[in-house]
PDB file of C-alpha atoms in Angstrom:
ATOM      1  CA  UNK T  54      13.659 -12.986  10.341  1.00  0.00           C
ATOM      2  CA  UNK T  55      10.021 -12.097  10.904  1.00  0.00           C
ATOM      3  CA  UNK T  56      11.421  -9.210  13.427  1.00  0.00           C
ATOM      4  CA  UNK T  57      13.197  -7.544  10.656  1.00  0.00           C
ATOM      5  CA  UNK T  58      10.549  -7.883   8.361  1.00  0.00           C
ATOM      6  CA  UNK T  59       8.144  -6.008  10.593  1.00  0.00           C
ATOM      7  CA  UNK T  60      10.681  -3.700  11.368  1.00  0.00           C
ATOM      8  CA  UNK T  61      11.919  -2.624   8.324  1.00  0.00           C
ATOM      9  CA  UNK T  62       7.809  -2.418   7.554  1.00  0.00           C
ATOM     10  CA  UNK T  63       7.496  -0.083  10.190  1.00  0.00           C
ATOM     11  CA  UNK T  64      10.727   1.842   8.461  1.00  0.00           C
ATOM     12  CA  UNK T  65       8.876   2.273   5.645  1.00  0.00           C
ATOM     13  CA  UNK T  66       5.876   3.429   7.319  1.00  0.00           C
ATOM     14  CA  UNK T  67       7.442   6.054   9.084  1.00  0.00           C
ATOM     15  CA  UNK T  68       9.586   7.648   6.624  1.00  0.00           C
ATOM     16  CA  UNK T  69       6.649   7.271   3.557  1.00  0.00           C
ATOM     17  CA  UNK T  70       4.480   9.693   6.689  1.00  0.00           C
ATOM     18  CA  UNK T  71       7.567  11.646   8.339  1.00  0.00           C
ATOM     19  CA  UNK T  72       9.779  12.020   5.201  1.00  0.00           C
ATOM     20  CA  UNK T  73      10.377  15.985   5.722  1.00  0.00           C
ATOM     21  CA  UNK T  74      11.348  15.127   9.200  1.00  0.00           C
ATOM     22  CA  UNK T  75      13.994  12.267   8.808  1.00  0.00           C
ATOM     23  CA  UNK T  76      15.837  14.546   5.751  1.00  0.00           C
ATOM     24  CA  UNK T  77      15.960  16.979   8.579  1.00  0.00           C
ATOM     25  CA  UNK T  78      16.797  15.327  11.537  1.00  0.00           C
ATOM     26  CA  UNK T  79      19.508  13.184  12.540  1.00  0.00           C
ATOM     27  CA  UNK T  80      18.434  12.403  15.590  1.00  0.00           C
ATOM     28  CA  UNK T  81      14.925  11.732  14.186  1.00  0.00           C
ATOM     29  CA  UNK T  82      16.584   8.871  12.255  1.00  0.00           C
ATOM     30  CA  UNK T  83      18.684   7.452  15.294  1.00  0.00           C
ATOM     31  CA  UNK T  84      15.947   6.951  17.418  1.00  0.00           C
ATOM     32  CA  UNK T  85      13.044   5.975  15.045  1.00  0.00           C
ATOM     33  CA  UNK T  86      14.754   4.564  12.415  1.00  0.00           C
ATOM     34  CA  UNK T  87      18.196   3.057  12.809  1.00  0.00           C
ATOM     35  CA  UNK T  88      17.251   1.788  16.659  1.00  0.00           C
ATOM     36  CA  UNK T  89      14.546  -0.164  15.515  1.00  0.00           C
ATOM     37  CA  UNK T  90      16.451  -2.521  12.792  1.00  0.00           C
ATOM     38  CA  UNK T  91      19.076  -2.495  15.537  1.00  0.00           C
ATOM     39  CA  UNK T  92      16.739  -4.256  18.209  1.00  0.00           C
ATOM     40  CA  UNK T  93      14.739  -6.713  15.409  1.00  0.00           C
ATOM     41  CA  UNK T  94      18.843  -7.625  15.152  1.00  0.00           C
ATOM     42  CA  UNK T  95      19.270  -8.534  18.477  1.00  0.00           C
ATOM     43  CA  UNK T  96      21.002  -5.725  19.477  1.00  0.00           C
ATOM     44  CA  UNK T  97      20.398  -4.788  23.062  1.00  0.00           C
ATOM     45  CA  UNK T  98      19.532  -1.175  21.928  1.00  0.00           C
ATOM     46  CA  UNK T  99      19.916   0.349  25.329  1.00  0.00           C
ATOM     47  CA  UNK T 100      22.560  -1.786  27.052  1.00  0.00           C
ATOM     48  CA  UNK T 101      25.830  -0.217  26.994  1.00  0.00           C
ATOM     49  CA  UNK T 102      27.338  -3.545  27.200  1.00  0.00           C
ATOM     50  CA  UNK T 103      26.431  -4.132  23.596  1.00  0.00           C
ATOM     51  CA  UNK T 104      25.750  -0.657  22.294  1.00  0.00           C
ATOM     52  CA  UNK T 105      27.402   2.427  22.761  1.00  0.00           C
ATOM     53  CA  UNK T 106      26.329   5.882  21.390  1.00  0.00           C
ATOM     54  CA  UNK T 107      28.798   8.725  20.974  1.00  0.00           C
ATOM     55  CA  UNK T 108      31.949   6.597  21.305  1.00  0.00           C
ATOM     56  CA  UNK T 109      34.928   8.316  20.706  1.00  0.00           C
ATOM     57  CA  UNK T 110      37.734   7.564  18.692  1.00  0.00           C
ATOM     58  CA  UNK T 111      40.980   9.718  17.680  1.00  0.00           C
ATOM     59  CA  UNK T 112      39.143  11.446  14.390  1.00  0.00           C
ATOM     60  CA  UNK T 113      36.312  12.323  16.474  1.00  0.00           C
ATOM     61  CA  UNK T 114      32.984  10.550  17.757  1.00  0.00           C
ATOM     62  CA  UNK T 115      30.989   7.336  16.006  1.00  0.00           C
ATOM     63  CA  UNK T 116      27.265   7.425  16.347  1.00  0.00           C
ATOM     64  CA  UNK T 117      27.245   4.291  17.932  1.00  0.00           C
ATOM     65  CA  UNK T 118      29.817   1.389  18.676  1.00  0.00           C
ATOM     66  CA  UNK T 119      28.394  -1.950  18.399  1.00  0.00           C
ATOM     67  CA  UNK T 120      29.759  -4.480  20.971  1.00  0.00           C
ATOM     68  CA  UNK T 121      31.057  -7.628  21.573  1.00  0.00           C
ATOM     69  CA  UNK T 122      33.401  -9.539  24.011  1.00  0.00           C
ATOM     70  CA  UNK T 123      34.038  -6.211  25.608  1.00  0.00           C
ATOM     71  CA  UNK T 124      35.913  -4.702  22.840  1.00  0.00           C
ATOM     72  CA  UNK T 125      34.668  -2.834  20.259  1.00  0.00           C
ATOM     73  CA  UNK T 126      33.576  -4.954  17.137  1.00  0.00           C
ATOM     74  CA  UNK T 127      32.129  -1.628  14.390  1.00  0.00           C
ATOM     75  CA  UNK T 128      31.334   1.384  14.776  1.00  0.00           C
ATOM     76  CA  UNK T 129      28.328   2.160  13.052  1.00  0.00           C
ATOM     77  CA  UNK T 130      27.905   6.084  11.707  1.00  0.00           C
ATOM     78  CA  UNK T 131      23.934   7.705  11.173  1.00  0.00           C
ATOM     79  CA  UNK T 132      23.136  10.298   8.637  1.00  0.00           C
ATOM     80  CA  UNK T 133      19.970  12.040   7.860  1.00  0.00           C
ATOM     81  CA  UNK T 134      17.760  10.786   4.763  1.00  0.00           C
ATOM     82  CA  UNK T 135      18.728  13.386   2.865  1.00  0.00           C
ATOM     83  CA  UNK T 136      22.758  11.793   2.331  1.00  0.00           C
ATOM     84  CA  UNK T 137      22.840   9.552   0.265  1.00  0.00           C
ATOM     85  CA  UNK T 138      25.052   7.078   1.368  1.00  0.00           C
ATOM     86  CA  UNK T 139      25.325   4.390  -0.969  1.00  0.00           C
ATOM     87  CA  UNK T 140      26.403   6.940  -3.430  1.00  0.00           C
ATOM     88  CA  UNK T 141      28.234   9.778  -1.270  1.00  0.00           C
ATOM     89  CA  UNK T 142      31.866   8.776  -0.283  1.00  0.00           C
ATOM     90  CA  UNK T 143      32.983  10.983   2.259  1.00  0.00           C
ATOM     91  CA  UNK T 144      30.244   9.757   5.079  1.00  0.00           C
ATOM     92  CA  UNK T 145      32.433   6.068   4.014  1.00  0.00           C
ATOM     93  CA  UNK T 146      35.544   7.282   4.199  1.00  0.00           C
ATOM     94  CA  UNK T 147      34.662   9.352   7.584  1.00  0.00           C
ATOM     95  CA  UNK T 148      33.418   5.620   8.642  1.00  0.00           C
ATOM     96  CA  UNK T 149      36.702   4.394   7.591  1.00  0.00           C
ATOM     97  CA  UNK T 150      39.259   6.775   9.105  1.00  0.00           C
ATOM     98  CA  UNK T 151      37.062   6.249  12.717  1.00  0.00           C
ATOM     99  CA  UNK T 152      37.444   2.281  12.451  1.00  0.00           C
ATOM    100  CA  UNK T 153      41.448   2.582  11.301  1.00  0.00           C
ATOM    101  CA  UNK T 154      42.246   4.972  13.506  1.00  0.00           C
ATOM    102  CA  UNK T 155      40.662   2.637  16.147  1.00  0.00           C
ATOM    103  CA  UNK T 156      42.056  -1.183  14.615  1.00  0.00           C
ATOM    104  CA  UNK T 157      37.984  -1.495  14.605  1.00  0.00           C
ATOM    105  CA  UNK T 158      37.879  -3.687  11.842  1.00  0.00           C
ATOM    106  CA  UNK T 159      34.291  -2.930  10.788  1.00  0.00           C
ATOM    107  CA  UNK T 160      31.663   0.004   9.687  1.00  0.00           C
ATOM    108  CA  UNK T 161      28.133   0.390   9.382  1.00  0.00           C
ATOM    109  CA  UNK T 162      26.893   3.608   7.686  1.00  0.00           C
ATOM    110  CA  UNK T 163      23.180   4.105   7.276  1.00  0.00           C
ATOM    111  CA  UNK T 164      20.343   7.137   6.889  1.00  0.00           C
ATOM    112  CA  UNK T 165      18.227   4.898   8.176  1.00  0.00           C
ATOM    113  CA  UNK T 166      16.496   3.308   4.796  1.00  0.00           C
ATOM    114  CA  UNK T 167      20.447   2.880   2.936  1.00  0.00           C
ATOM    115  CA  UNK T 168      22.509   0.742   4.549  1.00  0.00           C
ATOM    116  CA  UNK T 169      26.507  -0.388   3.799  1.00  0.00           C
ATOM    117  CA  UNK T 170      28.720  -2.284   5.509  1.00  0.00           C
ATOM    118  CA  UNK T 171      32.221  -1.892   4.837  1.00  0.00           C
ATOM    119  CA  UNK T 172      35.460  -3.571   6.126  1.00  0.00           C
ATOM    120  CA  UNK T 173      37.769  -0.814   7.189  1.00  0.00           C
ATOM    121  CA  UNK T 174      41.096  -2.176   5.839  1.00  0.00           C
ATOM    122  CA  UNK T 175      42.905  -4.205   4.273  1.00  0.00           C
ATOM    123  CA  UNK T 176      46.037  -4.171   2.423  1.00  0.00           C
ATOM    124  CA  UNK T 177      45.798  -3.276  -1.542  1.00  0.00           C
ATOM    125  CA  UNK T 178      42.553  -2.275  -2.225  1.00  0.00           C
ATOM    126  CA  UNK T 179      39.945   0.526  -2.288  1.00  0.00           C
ATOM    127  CA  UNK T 180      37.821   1.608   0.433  1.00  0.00           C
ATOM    128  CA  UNK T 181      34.988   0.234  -2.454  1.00  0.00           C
ATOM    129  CA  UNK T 182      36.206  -2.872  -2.954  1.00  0.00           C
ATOM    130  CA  UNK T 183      35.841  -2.900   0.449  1.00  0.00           C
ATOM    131  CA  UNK T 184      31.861  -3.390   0.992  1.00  0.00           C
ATOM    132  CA  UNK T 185      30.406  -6.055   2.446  1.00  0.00           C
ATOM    133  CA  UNK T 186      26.390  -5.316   1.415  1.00  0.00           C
ATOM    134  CA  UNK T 187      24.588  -2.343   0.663  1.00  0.00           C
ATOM    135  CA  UNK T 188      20.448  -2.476   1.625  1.00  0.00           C
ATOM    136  CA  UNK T 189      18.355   0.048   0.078  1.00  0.00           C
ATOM    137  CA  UNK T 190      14.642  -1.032   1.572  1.00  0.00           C
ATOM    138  CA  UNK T 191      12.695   2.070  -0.511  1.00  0.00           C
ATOM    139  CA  UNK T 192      14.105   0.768  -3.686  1.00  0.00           C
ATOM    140  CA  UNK T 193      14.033  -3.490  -3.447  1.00  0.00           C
ATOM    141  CA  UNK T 194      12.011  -6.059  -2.367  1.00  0.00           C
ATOM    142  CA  UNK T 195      11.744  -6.455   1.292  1.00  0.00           C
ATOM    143  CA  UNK T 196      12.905 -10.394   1.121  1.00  0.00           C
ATOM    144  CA  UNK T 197      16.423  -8.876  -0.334  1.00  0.00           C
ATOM    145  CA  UNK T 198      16.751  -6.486   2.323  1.00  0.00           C
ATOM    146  CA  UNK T 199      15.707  -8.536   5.414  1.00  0.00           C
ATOM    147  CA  UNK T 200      18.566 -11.373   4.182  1.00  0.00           C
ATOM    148  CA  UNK T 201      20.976  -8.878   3.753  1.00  0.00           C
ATOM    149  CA  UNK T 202      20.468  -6.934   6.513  1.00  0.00           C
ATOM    150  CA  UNK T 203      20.355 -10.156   8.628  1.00  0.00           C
ATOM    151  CA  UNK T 204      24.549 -10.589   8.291  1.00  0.00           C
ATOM    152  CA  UNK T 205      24.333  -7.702  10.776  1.00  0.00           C
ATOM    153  CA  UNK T 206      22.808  -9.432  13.480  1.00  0.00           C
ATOM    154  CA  UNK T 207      24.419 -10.040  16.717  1.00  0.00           C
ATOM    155  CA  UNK T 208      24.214 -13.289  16.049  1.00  0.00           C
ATOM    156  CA  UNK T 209      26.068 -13.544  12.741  1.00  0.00           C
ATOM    157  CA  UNK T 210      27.588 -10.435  12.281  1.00  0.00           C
ATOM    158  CA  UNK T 211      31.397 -12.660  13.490  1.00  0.00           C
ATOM    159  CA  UNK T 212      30.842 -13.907  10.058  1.00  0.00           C
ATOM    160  CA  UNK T 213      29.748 -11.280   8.143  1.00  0.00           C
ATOM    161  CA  UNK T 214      32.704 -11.419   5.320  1.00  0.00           C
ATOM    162  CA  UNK T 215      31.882 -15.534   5.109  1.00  0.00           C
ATOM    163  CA  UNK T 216      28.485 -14.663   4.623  1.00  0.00           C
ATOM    164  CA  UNK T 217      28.876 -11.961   2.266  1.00  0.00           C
ATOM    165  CA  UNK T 218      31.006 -13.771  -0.014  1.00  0.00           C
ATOM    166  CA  UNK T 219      28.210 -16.641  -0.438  1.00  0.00           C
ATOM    167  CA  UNK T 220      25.229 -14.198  -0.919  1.00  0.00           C
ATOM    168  CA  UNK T 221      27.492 -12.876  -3.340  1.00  0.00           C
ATOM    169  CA  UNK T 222      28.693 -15.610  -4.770  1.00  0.00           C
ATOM    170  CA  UNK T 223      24.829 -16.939  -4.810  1.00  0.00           C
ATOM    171  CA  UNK T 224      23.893 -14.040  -7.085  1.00  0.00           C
ATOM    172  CA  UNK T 225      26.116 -13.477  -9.709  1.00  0.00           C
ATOM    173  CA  UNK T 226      25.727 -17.762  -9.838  1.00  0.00           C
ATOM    174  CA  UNK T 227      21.497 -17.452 -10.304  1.00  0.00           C
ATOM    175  CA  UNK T 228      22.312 -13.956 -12.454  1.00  0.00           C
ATOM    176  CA  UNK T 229      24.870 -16.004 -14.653  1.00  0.00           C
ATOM    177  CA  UNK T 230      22.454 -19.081 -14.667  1.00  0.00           C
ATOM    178  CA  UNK T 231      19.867 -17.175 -15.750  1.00  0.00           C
ATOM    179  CA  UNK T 232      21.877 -15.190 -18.380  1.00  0.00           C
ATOM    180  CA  UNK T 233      22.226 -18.740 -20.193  1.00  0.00           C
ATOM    181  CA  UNK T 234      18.604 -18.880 -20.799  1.00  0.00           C
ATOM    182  CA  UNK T 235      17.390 -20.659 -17.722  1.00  0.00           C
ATOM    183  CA  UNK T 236      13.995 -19.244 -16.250  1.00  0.00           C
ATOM    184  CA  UNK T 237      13.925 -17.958 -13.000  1.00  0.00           C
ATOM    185  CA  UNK T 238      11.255 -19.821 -11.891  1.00  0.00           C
ATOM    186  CA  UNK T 239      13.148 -23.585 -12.421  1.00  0.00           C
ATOM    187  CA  UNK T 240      16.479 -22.034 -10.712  1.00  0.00           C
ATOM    188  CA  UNK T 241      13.961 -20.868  -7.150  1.00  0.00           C
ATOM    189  CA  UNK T 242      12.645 -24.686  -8.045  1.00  0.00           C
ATOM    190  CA  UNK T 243      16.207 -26.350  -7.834  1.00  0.00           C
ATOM    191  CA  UNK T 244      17.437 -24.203  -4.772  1.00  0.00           C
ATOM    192  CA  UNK T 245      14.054 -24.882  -2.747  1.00  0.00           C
ATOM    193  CA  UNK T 246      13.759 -28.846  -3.730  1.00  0.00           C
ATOM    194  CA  UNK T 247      13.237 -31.021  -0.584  1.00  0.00           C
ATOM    195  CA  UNK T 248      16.547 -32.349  -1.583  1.00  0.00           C
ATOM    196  CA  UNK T 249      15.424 -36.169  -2.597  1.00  0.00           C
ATOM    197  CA  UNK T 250      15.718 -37.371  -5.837  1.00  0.00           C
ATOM    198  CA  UNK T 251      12.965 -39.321  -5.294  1.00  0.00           C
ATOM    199  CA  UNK T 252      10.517 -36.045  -5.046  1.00  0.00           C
ATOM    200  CA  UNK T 253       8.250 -35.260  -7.692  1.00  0.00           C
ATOM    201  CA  UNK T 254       5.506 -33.418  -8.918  1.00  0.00           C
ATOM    202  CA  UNK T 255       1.967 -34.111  -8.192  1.00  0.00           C
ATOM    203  CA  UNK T 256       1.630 -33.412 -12.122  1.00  0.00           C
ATOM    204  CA  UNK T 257       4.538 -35.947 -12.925  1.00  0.00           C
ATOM    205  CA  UNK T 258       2.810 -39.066 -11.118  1.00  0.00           C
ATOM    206  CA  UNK T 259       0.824 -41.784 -13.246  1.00  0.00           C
ATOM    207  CA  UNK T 260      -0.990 -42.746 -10.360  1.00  0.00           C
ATOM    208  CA  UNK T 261       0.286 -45.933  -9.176  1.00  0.00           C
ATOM    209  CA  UNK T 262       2.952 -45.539  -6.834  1.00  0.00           C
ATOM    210  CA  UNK T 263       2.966 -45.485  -3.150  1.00  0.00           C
ATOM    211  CA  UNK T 264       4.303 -41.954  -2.014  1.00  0.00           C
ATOM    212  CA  UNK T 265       6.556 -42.029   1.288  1.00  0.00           C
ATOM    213  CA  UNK T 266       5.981 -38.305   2.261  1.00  0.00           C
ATOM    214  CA  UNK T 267       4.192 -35.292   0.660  1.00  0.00           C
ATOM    215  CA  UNK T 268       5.313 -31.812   0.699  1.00  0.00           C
ATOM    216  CA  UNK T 269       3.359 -28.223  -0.386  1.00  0.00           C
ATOM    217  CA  UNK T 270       5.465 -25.218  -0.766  1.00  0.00           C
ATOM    218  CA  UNK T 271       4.613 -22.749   1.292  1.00  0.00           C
ATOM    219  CA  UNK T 272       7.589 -19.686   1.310  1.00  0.00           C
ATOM    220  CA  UNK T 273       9.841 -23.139   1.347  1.00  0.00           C
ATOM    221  CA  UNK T 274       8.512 -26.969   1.054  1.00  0.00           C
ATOM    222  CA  UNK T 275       6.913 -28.130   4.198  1.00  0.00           C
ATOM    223  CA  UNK T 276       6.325 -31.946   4.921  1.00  0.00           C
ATOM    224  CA  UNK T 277       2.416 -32.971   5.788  1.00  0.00           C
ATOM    225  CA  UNK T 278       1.653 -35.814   7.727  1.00  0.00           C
ATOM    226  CA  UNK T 279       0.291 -38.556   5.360  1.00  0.00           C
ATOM    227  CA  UNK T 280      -3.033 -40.456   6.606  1.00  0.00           C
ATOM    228  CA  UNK T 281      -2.529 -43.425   4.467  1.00  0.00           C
ATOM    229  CA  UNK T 282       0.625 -44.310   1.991  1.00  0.00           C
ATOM    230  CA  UNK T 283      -1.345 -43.431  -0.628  1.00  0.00           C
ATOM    231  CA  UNK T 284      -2.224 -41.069  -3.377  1.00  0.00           C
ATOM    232  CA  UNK T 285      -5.154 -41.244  -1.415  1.00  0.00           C
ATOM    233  CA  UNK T 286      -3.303 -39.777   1.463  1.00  0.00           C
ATOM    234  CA  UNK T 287      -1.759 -37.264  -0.579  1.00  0.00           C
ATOM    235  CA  UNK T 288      -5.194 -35.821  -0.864  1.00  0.00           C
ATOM    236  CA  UNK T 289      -6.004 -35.816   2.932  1.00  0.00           C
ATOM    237  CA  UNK T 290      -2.853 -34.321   3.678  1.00  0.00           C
ATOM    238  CA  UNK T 291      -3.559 -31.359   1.407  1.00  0.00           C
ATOM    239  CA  UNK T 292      -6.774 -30.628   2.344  1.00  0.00           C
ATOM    240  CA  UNK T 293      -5.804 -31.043   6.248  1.00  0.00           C
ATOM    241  CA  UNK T 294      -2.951 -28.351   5.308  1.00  0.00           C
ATOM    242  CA  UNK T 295      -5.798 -26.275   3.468  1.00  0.00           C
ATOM    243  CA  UNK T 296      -8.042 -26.691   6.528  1.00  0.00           C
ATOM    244  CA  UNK T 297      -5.060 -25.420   8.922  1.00  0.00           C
ATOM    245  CA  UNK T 298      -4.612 -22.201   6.654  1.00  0.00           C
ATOM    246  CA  UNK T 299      -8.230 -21.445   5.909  1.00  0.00           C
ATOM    247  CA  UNK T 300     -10.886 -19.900   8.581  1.00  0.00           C
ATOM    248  CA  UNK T 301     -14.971 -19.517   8.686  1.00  0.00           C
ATOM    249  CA  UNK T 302     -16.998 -21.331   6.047  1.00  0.00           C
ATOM    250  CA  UNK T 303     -14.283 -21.779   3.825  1.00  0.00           C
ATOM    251  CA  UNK T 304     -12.394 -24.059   6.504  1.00  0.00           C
ATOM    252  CA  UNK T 305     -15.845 -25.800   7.418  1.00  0.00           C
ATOM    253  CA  UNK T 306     -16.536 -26.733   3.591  1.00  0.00           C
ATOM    254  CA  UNK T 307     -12.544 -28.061   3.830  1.00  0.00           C
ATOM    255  CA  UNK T 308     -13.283 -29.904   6.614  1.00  0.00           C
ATOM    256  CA  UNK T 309     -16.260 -31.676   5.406  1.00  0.00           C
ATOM    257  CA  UNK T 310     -14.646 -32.573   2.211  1.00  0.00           C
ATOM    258  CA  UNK T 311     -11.727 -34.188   4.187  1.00  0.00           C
ATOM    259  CA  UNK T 312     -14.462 -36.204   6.337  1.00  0.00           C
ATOM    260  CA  UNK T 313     -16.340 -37.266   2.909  1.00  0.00           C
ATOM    261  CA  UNK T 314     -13.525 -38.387   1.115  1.00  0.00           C
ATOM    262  CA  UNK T 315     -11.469 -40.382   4.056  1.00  0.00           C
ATOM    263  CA  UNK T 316     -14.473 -42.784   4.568  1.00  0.00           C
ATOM    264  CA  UNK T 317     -15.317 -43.166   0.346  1.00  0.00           C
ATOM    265  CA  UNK T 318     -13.319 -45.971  -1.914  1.00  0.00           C
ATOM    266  CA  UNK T 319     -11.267 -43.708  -4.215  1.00  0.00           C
ATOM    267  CA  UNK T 320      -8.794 -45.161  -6.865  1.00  0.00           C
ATOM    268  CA  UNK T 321      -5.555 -43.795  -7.024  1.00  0.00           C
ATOM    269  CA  UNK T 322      -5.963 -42.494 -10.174  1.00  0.00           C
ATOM    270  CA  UNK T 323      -9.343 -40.811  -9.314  1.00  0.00           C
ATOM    271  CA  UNK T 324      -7.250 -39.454  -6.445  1.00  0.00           C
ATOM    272  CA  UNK T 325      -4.874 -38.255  -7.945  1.00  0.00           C
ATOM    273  CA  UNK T 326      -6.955 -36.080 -10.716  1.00  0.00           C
ATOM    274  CA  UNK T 327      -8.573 -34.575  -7.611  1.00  0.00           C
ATOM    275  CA  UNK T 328      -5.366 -33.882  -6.519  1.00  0.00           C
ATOM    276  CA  UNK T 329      -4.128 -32.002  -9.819  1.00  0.00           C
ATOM    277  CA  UNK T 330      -7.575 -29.936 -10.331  1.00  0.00           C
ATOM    278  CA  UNK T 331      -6.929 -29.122  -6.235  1.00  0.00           C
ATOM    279  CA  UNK T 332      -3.813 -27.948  -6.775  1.00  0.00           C
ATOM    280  CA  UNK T 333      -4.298 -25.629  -9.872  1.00  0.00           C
ATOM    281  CA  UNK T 334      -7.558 -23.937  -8.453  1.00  0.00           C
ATOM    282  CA  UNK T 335      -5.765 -23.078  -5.258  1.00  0.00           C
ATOM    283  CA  UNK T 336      -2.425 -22.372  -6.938  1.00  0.00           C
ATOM    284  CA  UNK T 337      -0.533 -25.415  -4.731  1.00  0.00           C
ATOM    285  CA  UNK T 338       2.623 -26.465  -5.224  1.00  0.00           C
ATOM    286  CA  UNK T 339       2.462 -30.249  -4.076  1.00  0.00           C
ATOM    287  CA  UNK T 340       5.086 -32.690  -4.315  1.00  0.00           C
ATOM    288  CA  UNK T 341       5.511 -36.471  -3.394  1.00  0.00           C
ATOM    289  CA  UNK T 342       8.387 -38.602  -2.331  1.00  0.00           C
ATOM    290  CA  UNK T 343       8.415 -42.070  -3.761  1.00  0.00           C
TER     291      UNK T 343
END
């Protein structure tokens, strides 16, 4: 993920410096642009074996054909960045008529900062009903676009429908969740718990219980090693983790608090107000198992 993340940084770079260029030219986009994403998703961006430009088909010629197996798994079609393409339907439907025309089951059409992925056919619906994802990295957050955009990797773009439907279906779940009043910020909680009902809270404990693990949330809850079963330990862990992510004097200071307090008698519930006042001047999320 941290490929596509730089890449589609480097997207946005280029077209906030080069704009005038990439409403102009195509060909700007396919090689600056669109090849870049391509390669942060695997994709082999010069090996004909998994991508082909110009590939023909019986309405005329796809930008590129994406491969896999040796056959022909979507075609993927480039426009300027002056078509809109989430919007514009005739770029889709051109898409469309290339992969049915072809029995290529998927399309990809992009300008190189819009993105949609469509399924070319099926039987009693529209060609809109038909979309898989749209990406629009200028206009949302770069986390959205860089999960999104992932279902196009080579390796899970097999299951791109399957994963569709549960992004989806994750969505308009948190959307409706949060439409009945819950905050956002205790629905992220619930999806990103370690997962034990025993977890808790540094700011829930009384101070007397003997932790099993401890965990600080760091884009997702990681585990620390614990020094002692203790709230004690708690503490060590979290300022070895601080020590790990800090760097000059600030990670010397850490380090000599860490030294201090392993070798001084500390009750628990001494510990664990250190703890508490740690973790709301650093703005740490730290949580126990029990």
């Amino acid at each position: 993920m941290e490929e596509l993340r730089e890449a589609i940084i480097n997207v946005l770079r280029k077209v906030r410096a080069h704009r005038d260029l990439y409403v102009r030219n195509e060909e700007a986009v396919k090689q600056h642009l669109i090849g870049e994403v391509f390669q942060a998703l695997g994709w082999d961006w010069n090996n004909p074996e998994e991508v082909r430009p110009e590939a023909r088909t019986e309405d005329g010629r796809a930008d590129y054909a994406l491969m896999l197996d040796g056959k022909v798994f979507a075609y993927v079609e480039a426009k300027n960045l002056g078509v809109n393409v989430l919007k514009r339907d005739d770029p889709l439907r051109q898409l469309a008529r290339y992969c049915f025309n072809s029995g290529v089951r998927y399309g990809i059409l992009t300008n190189g900062t819009a993105w949609i992925a469509v399924k070319a056919f099926e039987e009693g619906s529209g060609l809109r009903d038909r979309v898989l994802i749209t990406v629009n990295i200028e206009e949302e957050p770069i986390e959205r676009s860089v999960l999104r955009l992932s279902l196009l990797s080579k390796s899970r773009i097999r299951d791109v429908e399957r994963l569709s439907s549960l992004l989806r279906a994750l969505e308009l779940s948190f959307e409706g969740l949060k439409g009945e009043g819950y905050p956002e910020r205790v629905l992220i909680d619930y999806l990103t718990s370690g997962g034990s009902s025993t977890t808790v809270p540094v700011g829930k404990l009384r101070g007397d219980e003997t932790p099993r693990a401890a965990y600080v949330y760091d884009n997702g809850w990681k585990l620390l090693p614990l020094p002692e079963k203790s709230i004690k330990g708690v503490l060590l862990a979290v300022l070895l983790y601080m020590e790990k992510t800090s760097s000059g004097r600030r990670r010397e200071e850490i380090r000599k608090a860490y030294e201090h307090l392993r070798v001084v008698p500390l009750p628990p519930e001494k510990a664990l107000e250190v703890l508490r006042k740690l973790g709301e001047e650093e703005g740490l999320r730290i949580a126990v198992e029990l």
